[in-house]
Tab-separated table of N, CA and C in Angstrom:
chain	number	residue	atom	x	y	z
A	1	MET	N	-2.161	26.411	14.484
A	1	MET	CA	-2.008	25.208	13.798
A	1	MET	C	-0.735	24.548	14.587
A	2	ARG	N	-0.875	23.390	14.669
A	2	ARG	CA	0.149	22.663	15.307
A	2	ARG	C	1.277	22.330	14.204
A	3	ALA	N	2.356	22.406	14.715
A	3	ALA	CA	3.851	22.352	13.953
A	3	ALA	C	3.869	21.129	13.093
A	4	GLY	N	3.739	19.864	13.911
A	4	GLY	CA	3.774	18.781	13.321
A	4	GLY	C	2.611	18.140	12.719
A	5	LEU	N	1.770	18.834	12.276
A	5	LEU	CA	0.135	18.329	11.599
A	5	LEU	C	0.759	17.882	10.471
A	6	PHE	N	1.597	18.439	9.698
A	6	PHE	CA	1.930	18.052	8.210
A	6	PHE	C	3.112	17.327	8.212
A	7	SER	N	3.827	17.374	9.109
A	7	SER	CA	5.263	16.673	9.037
A	7	SER	C	5.104	15.117	9.809
A	8	THR	N	3.945	14.808	10.472
A	8	THR	CA	3.759	13.563	10.997
A	8	THR	C	3.065	12.717	9.709
A	9	PRO	N	3.983	11.570	9.394
A	9	PRO	CA	3.255	10.563	8.429
A	9	PRO	C	2.229	9.806	9.071
A	10	ARG	N	1.241	9.554	8.343
A	10	ARG	CA	0.070	8.770	8.441
A	10	ARG	C	0.140	7.586	7.369
A	11	PRO	N	-0.553	6.593	7.823
A	11	PRO	CA	-0.912	5.504	6.746
A	11	PRO	C	-1.995	6.051	5.885
A	12	GLU	N	-1.923	5.396	4.648
A	12	GLU	CA	-3.015	6.052	3.309
A	12	GLU	C	-4.376	5.301	4.146
A	13	PRO	N	-5.473	6.256	3.832
A	13	PRO	CA	-6.711	5.907	4.481
A	13	PRO	C	-7.369	5.012	3.330
A	14	GLY	N	-8.430	4.357	3.724
A	14	GLY	CA	-9.177	3.583	2.578
A	14	GLY	C	-9.992	4.723	1.720
A	15	HIS	N	-10.233	4.169	0.544
A	15	HIS	CA	-10.753	4.978	-0.654
A	15	HIS	C	-12.334	4.889	-0.444
A	16	VAL	N	-12.800	3.659	0.304
A	16	VAL	CA	-14.202	3.470	0.028
A	16	VAL	C	-15.104	4.678	0.406
A	17	LEU	N	-14.788	5.167	1.625
A	17	LEU	CA	-15.704	6.339	2.100
A	17	LEU	C	-15.813	7.560	1.108
A	18	PRO	N	-14.626	7.976	0.840
A	18	PRO	CA	-14.987	9.329	-0.169
A	18	PRO	C	-15.261	9.118	-1.357
A	19	VAL	N	-15.111	7.737	-2.094
A	19	VAL	CA	-15.899	7.470	-3.339
A	19	VAL	C	-17.385	7.209	-2.950
A	20	ALA	N	-17.708	6.575	-2.069
A	20	ALA	CA	-19.176	6.250	-1.525
A	20	ALA	C	-19.957	8.093	-1.333
A	21	GLY	N	-19.070	8.635	-0.572
A	21	GLY	CA	-19.870	10.036	-0.402
A	21	GLY	C	-19.943	10.641	-1.555
A	22	SER	N	-18.962	10.970	-2.778
A	22	SER	CA	-19.064	11.476	-3.928
A	22	SER	C	-20.325	10.789	-4.730
A	23	GLY	N	-20.294	9.629	-4.688
A	23	GLY	CA	-21.439	8.983	-5.244
A	23	GLY	C	-22.573	9.206	-4.895
A	24	VAL	N	-22.732	9.385	-3.503
A	24	VAL	CA	-24.204	9.669	-2.968
A	24	VAL	C	-24.414	11.167	-3.332
A	25	LEU	N	-23.426	11.876	-3.212
A	25	LEU	CA	-23.855	13.295	-3.781
A	25	LEU	C	-24.173	13.241	-5.405
A	26	LEU	N	-23.398	12.542	-6.196
A	26	LEU	CA	-24.144	12.664	-7.518
A	26	LEU	C	-25.614	12.274	-7.685
A	27	VAL	N	-25.722	11.013	-6.772
A	27	VAL	CA	-27.032	10.630	-6.753
A	27	VAL	C	-28.201	11.759	-6.301
A	28	ALA	N	-27.578	12.430	-5.424
A	28	ALA	CA	-28.622	13.424	-4.613
A	28	ALA	C	-28.599	14.668	-5.660
A	29	ALA	N	-27.824	14.796	-6.578
A	29	ALA	CA	-28.039	15.970	-7.630
A	29	ALA	C	-28.946	15.701	-8.619
A	30	LEU	N	-29.456	14.492	-8.876
A	30	LEU	CA	-30.558	14.303	-9.838
A	30	LEU	C	-31.311	14.947	-9.656
A	31	PRO	N	-32.394	14.876	-8.294
A	31	PRO	CA	-33.322	15.352	-8.179
A	31	PRO	C	-33.592	17.159	-8.005
A	32	LEU	N	-32.092	17.643	-7.878
A	32	LEU	CA	-31.959	19.167	-7.981
A	32	LEU	C	-31.997	19.271	-9.594
A	33	PHE	N	-31.408	18.614	-10.458
A	33	PHE	CA	-31.526	18.844	-11.902
A	33	PHE	C	-32.872	18.890	-12.377
A	34	LEU	N	-33.619	17.877	-11.871
A	34	LEU	CA	-34.998	17.842	-12.364
A	34	LEU	C	-35.789	18.935	-11.779
A	35	LEU	N	-35.926	19.371	-10.568
A	35	LEU	CA	-36.211	20.360	-10.190
A	35	LEU	C	-36.119	21.749	-10.527
A	36	LEU	N	-34.895	21.924	-10.930
A	36	LEU	CA	-34.430	23.379	-11.397
A	36	LEU	C	-34.558	23.184	-13.088
A	37	GLY	N	-34.487	21.999	-13.528
A	37	GLY	CA	-34.939	22.297	-15.164
A	37	GLY	C	-33.615	22.351	-15.778
A	38	TRP	N	-32.297	21.707	-15.233
A	38	TRP	CA	-31.235	22.136	-15.892
A	38	TRP	C	-31.192	20.663	-16.677
A	39	PRO	N	-30.152	20.688	-17.528
A	39	PRO	CA	-29.950	19.827	-18.627
A	39	PRO	C	-29.623	18.136	-18.064
A	40	LEU	N	-30.604	17.380	-18.223
A	40	LEU	CA	-30.010	15.867	-17.571
A	40	LEU	C	-28.699	15.507	-18.330
A	41	LEU	N	-28.512	15.953	-19.296
A	41	LEU	CA	-27.313	15.478	-20.308
A	41	LEU	C	-25.906	15.917	-19.497
A	42	GLY	N	-26.256	17.087	-18.875
A	42	GLY	CA	-25.036	17.494	-17.852
A	42	GLY	C	-24.705	16.629	-16.747
A	43	TRP	N	-25.773	16.227	-15.792
A	43	TRP	CA	-25.913	15.201	-14.782
A	43	TRP	C	-25.189	13.865	-15.436
A	44	GLY	N	-25.842	13.226	-16.596
A	44	GLY	CA	-25.545	12.024	-16.945
A	44	GLY	C	-23.904	12.423	-17.365
A	45	LEU	N	-23.493	13.396	-18.428
A	45	LEU	CA	-22.081	13.342	-18.341
A	45	LEU	C	-21.133	13.236	-17.062
A	46	ALA	N	-21.659	14.232	-16.123
A	46	ALA	CA	-20.718	14.126	-14.808
A	46	ALA	C	-20.625	12.831	-14.345
A	47	VAL	N	-21.676	11.845	-14.208
A	47	VAL	CA	-21.573	10.785	-13.540
A	47	VAL	C	-20.703	9.926	-14.575
A	48	LEU	N	-20.751	9.813	-15.811
A	48	LEU	CA	-20.066	9.132	-16.806
A	48	LEU	C	-18.545	9.523	-16.514
A	49	LEU	N	-18.260	10.970	-16.503
A	49	LEU	CA	-16.888	11.184	-16.421
A	49	LEU	C	-16.186	10.747	-14.950
A	50	TRP	N	-17.096	10.850	-13.993
A	50	TRP	CA	-16.864	10.360	-12.449
A	50	TRP	C	-16.706	8.804	-12.540
A	51	LEU	N	-17.381	7.962	-13.298
A	51	LEU	CA	-17.259	6.738	-13.501
A	51	LEU	C	-16.039	6.161	-14.117
A	52	PHE	N	-15.584	7.070	-15.081
A	52	PHE	CA	-14.403	7.145	-15.955
A	52	PHE	C	-13.084	7.046	-15.064
A	53	VAL	N	-13.139	7.964	-14.137
A	53	VAL	CA	-11.984	8.348	-13.523
A	53	VAL	C	-11.891	7.339	-12.410
A	54	HIS	N	-13.031	6.718	-11.749
A	54	HIS	CA	-12.539	5.837	-10.713
A	54	HIS	C	-12.351	4.483	-11.473
A	55	ALA	N	-12.942	4.206	-12.580
A	55	ALA	CA	-12.480	2.790	-13.503
A	55	ALA	C	-11.153	3.173	-13.546
A	56	LEU	N	-10.482	3.959	-14.063
A	56	LEU	CA	-9.152	4.253	-14.398
A	56	LEU	C	-8.258	4.295	-13.110
A	57	ASP	N	-8.687	4.737	-12.015
A	57	ASP	CA	-8.183	4.653	-10.608
A	57	ASP	C	-7.974	3.012	-10.349
A	58	LEU	N	-9.033	2.445	-10.473
A	58	LEU	CA	-8.797	0.574	-10.228
A	58	LEU	C	-7.994	0.258	-11.059
A	59	VAL	N	-7.623	0.486	-12.385
A	59	VAL	CA	-6.820	-0.071	-13.163
A	59	VAL	C	-5.441	0.364	-12.602
A	60	LEU	N	-5.218	1.463	-12.412
A	60	LEU	CA	-3.860	2.192	-11.810
A	60	LEU	C	-3.539	1.374	-10.646
A	61	ALA	N	-4.420	1.221	-9.690
A	61	ALA	CA	-3.995	0.854	-8.535
A	61	ALA	C	-3.393	-0.714	-8.424
A	62	ARG	N	-3.490	-1.140	-9.539
A	62	ARG	CA	-2.767	-2.608	-9.766
A	62	ARG	C	-1.384	-2.095	-10.083
A	63	ALA	N	-1.212	-1.096	-10.892
A	63	ALA	CA	0.339	-0.877	-11.456
A	63	ALA	C	0.953	-0.276	-9.939
A	64	ARG	N	0.271	0.268	-9.151
A	64	ARG	CA	0.959	0.923	-7.913
A	64	ARG	C	1.542	-0.184	-6.817
A	65	ARG	N	1.020	-1.248	-7.192
A	65	ARG	CA	1.269	-2.396	-5.816
A	65	ARG	C	2.666	-2.412	-5.618
A	66	PRO	N	3.648	-2.730	-6.632
A	66	PRO	CA	4.866	-2.681	-6.249
A	66	PRO	C	5.815	-1.683	-6.358
A	67	THR	N	5.993	-0.800	-5.326
A	67	THR	CA	6.382	0.346	-4.921
A	67	THR	C	7.696	0.374	-5.303
A	68	ALA	N	8.626	-0.605	-5.246
A	68	ALA	CA	9.921	-0.224	-5.725
A	68	ALA	C	10.184	-0.086	-7.409
A	69	ASN	N	8.773	-0.646	-7.938
A	69	ASN	CA	9.209	-0.640	-9.627
A	69	ASN	C	8.779	0.766	-10.126
A	70	LEU	N	9.964	1.117	-11.030
A	70	LEU	CA	10.062	2.309	-11.726
A	70	LEU	C	9.037	2.161	-12.836
A	71	ALA	N	8.679	1.236	-13.441
A	71	ALA	CA	7.440	1.230	-14.490
A	71	ALA	C	6.140	1.431	-13.820
A	72	GLY	N	5.977	0.958	-12.729
A	72	GLY	CA	4.894	1.336	-11.963
A	72	GLY	C	4.473	2.822	-11.657
A	73	SER	N	5.665	3.378	-11.210
A	73	SER	CA	5.709	4.878	-11.130
A	73	SER	C	5.254	5.786	-12.399
A	74	ALA	N	5.902	5.289	-13.648
A	74	ALA	CA	5.560	5.962	-14.869
A	74	ALA	C	4.279	5.762	-15.063
A	75	VAL	N	3.588	4.482	-14.956
A	75	VAL	CA	2.174	4.318	-15.254
A	75	VAL	C	1.272	5.172	-14.347
A	76	GLN	N	1.674	5.390	-13.083
A	76	GLN	CA	0.877	6.108	-12.140
A	76	GLN	C	0.982	7.709	-12.727
A	77	ALA	N	2.084	8.169	-12.976
A	77	ALA	CA	2.143	9.814	-13.741
A	77	ALA	C	1.459	9.826	-14.862
A	78	PHE	N	1.579	8.748	-15.957
A	78	PHE	CA	0.849	8.947	-16.951
A	78	PHE	C	-0.650	8.819	-16.619
A	79	GLY	N	-1.156	8.239	-15.759
A	79	GLY	CA	-2.238	7.996	-15.420
A	79	GLY	C	-3.204	9.391	-14.903
A	80	VAL	N	-2.309	9.903	-14.036
A	80	VAL	CA	-2.725	11.296	-13.440
A	80	VAL	C	-3.159	12.259	-14.636
A	81	PHE	N	-2.044	12.346	-15.637
A	81	PHE	CA	-1.940	13.329	-16.763
A	81	PHE	C	-3.309	12.916	-17.748
A	82	PHE	N	-3.210	11.693	-17.820
A	82	PHE	CA	-4.381	11.341	-18.890
A	82	PHE	C	-5.837	11.404	-18.344
A	83	LYS	N	-6.176	11.151	-16.864
A	83	LYS	CA	-7.479	11.618	-16.382
A	83	LYS	C	-7.650	13.074	-16.619
A	84	ALA	N	-6.492	13.890	-16.261
A	84	ALA	CA	-6.891	15.374	-16.338
A	84	ALA	C	-7.279	15.559	-17.758
A	85	ILE	N	-6.421	15.007	-18.719
A	85	ILE	CA	-6.440	15.672	-20.287
A	85	ILE	C	-7.689	15.228	-20.806
A	86	ALA	N	-8.195	13.715	-20.403
A	86	ALA	CA	-9.341	13.308	-21.074
A	86	ALA	C	-10.573	14.052	-20.527
A	87	LEU	N	-10.639	14.282	-19.130
A	87	LEU	CA	-11.594	15.241	-18.469
A	87	LEU	C	-11.743	16.616	-19.190
A	88	LEU	N	-10.693	17.188	-19.629
A	88	LEU	CA	-10.597	18.547	-20.176
A	88	LEU	C	-10.959	18.359	-21.815
A	89	VAL	N	-10.768	17.474	-22.545
A	89	VAL	CA	-11.073	17.112	-23.844
A	89	VAL	C	-12.580	16.789	-23.984
A	90	VAL	N	-13.133	16.071	-22.980
A	90	VAL	CA	-14.493	15.709	-23.126
A	90	VAL	C	-15.339	17.068	-22.712
A	91	LEU	N	-14.754	17.907	-21.791
A	91	LEU	CA	-15.542	19.229	-21.091
A	91	LEU	C	-15.446	20.095	-22.552
A	92	VAL	N	-14.324	20.289	-22.963
A	92	VAL	CA	-14.063	21.224	-24.014
A	92	VAL	C	-14.872	21.241	-25.315
A	93	ALA	N	-14.863	19.803	-25.691
A	93	ALA	CA	-15.818	19.366	-26.990
A	93	ALA	C	-17.141	19.463	-26.695
A	94	THR	N	-17.763	19.167	-25.201
A	94	THR	CA	-19.042	19.500	-25.268
A	94	THR	C	-19.524	21.027	-25.113
A	95	ALA	N	-18.568	21.848	-24.450
A	95	ALA	CA	-18.732	23.128	-24.547
A	95	ALA	C	-18.983	23.899	-25.828
A	96	ALA	N	-18.150	22.993	-26.798
A	96	ALA	CA	-18.381	23.711	-28.356
A	96	ALA	C	-19.624	23.373	-28.764
A	97	ALA	N	-20.190	22.253	-28.383
A	97	ALA	CA	-21.376	21.738	-29.066
A	97	ALA	C	-22.597	22.226	-28.126
A	98	ARG	N	-22.467	22.012	-26.815
A	98	ARG	CA	-23.715	22.302	-26.045
A	98	ARG	C	-23.139	23.217	-24.767
A	99	PRO	N	-23.016	24.295	-24.650
A	99	PRO	CA	-22.337	24.783	-23.566
A	99	PRO	C	-23.148	24.898	-22.302
A	100	HIS	N	-24.340	24.581	-22.153
A	100	HIS	CA	-25.234	24.753	-21.090
A	100	HIS	C	-25.128	23.124	-20.401
A	101	VAL	N	-24.834	22.238	-21.542
A	101	VAL	CA	-24.540	20.803	-20.875
A	101	VAL	C	-23.156	20.756	-20.073
A	102	ALA	N	-22.231	21.455	-20.697
A	102	ALA	CA	-20.866	21.421	-20.504
A	102	ALA	C	-20.776	22.216	-19.125
A	103	VAL	N	-21.445	22.932	-18.959
A	103	VAL	CA	-21.450	23.666	-17.253
A	103	VAL	C	-22.120	22.851	-16.454
A	104	ALA	N	-23.144	22.414	-16.712
A	104	ALA	CA	-23.853	21.596	-15.746
A	104	ALA	C	-22.869	20.480	-15.329
A	105	ALA	N	-22.192	19.826	-16.465
A	105	ALA	CA	-21.466	18.578	-16.008
A	105	ALA	C	-20.532	19.217	-15.295
A	106	ALA	N	-19.643	20.203	-15.623
A	106	ALA	CA	-18.294	20.628	-14.865
A	106	ALA	C	-18.744	20.962	-13.604
A	107	ALA	N	-19.808	21.609	-13.582
A	107	ALA	CA	-20.229	22.022	-11.755
A	107	ALA	C	-20.384	20.828	-11.168
A	108	THR	N	-21.016	19.977	-11.547
A	108	THR	CA	-21.612	18.723	-10.953
A	108	THR	C	-20.259	17.870	-10.638
A	109	TYR	N	-19.470	17.653	-11.429
A	109	TYR	CA	-18.490	16.858	-11.489
A	109	TYR	C	-17.372	17.560	-10.336
A	110	ALA	N	-17.069	18.915	-10.450
A	110	ALA	CA	-16.165	19.806	-9.692
A	110	ALA	C	-16.838	19.497	-8.237
A	111	LEU	N	-18.034	19.490	-7.699
A	111	LEU	CA	-18.691	19.479	-6.740
A	111	LEU	C	-18.564	17.872	-5.911
A	112	ALA	N	-18.581	16.871	-6.951
A	112	ALA	CA	-18.708	15.651	-6.537
A	112	ALA	C	-17.089	15.466	-6.095
A	113	TYR	N	-15.957	15.848	-6.896
A	113	TYR	CA	-14.426	15.994	-6.577
A	113	TYR	C	-14.179	16.722	-5.434
A	114	THR	N	-14.781	17.902	-5.275
A	114	THR	CA	-14.378	18.561	-4.024
A	114	THR	C	-14.876	18.099	-2.791
A	115	PHE	N	-15.886	17.094	-2.993
A	115	PHE	CA	-16.477	16.512	-1.733
A	115	PHE	C	-15.667	15.283	-1.266
A	116	GLU	N	-15.306	14.704	-2.631
A	116	GLU	CA	-14.408	13.542	-2.263
A	116	GLU	C	-13.292	13.829	-1.759
A	117	LEU	N	-12.457	14.947	-2.293
A	117	LEU	CA	-11.216	15.341	-1.850
A	117	LEU	C	-11.399	15.846	-0.247
A	118	GLY	N	-12.531	16.399	0.090
A	118	GLY	CA	-12.657	16.872	1.512
A	118	GLY	C	-12.684	15.716	2.409
A	119	LEU	N	-13.374	14.694	1.890
A	119	LEU	CA	-13.712	13.231	2.762
A	119	LEU	C	-12.329	12.543	2.911
A	120	SER	N	-11.727	12.765	1.798
A	120	SER	CA	-10.268	12.095	2.034
A	120	SER	C	-9.478	12.723	2.801
A	121	LEU	N	-9.084	13.998	2.828
A	121	LEU	CA	-8.517	14.798	3.875
A	121	LEU	C	-9.021	14.376	5.413
A	122	ALA	N	-10.242	14.545	5.536
A	122	ALA	CA	-10.614	14.242	6.884
A	122	ALA	C	-10.493	12.832	7.330
A	123	THR	N	-10.436	11.553	6.522
A	123	THR	CA	-10.154	10.264	6.927
A	123	THR	C	-8.606	10.540	7.260
A	124	TYR	N	-7.748	11.183	6.207
A	124	TYR	CA	-6.511	11.037	6.404
A	124	TYR	C	-5.767	11.713	7.790
A	125	PHE	N	-6.550	12.844	8.102
A	125	PHE	CA	-5.991	13.348	9.372
A	125	PHE	C	-6.904	12.882	10.641
A	126	SER	N	-7.709	12.356	10.431
A	126	SER	CA	-8.200	11.735	11.554
A	126	SER	C	-7.526	10.190	11.910
A	127	GLY	N	-6.404	9.919	11.023
A	127	GLY	CA	-6.138	8.652	11.444
A	127	GLY	C	-4.932	8.773	12.287
A	128	ALA	N	-4.467	7.548	12.918
A	128	ALA	CA	-3.282	7.889	13.923
A	128	ALA	C	-2.192	7.893	13.133
A	129	ALA	N	-1.095	8.894	13.576
A	129	ALA	CA	0.030	8.791	13.267
A	129	ALA	C	1.050	7.662	13.413
A	130	ARG	N	1.653	7.670	12.710
A	130	ARG	CA	2.851	6.373	12.566
A	130	ARG	C	4.033	6.626	13.393
């Protein structure tokens, strides 16, 4: 591994490709759910959680614009914690009522999140260093 790989700053890449990739993955998971007979409520819940997280990201992106603003940083920190807690609350409540739906939703959302993270890292490290 090159020594300067992680110490070289790069500009923040766009968010469109990773979001589109995870969205395509979620759409592609629907036929798999239908073929395997998995609960469609699990797929729907995963898509709903994915939409909620990305809608909240859009709202928080407006607070991020003034980087020198301390209030914007506080809103960002609250947003990160709120997203994680909201996801956990919904999944735990679903697991208490319908465990199979919660497992399907958690696995589908985790797959989409991991795919989006991988695309984000690939676009970040493929960018030119500053």
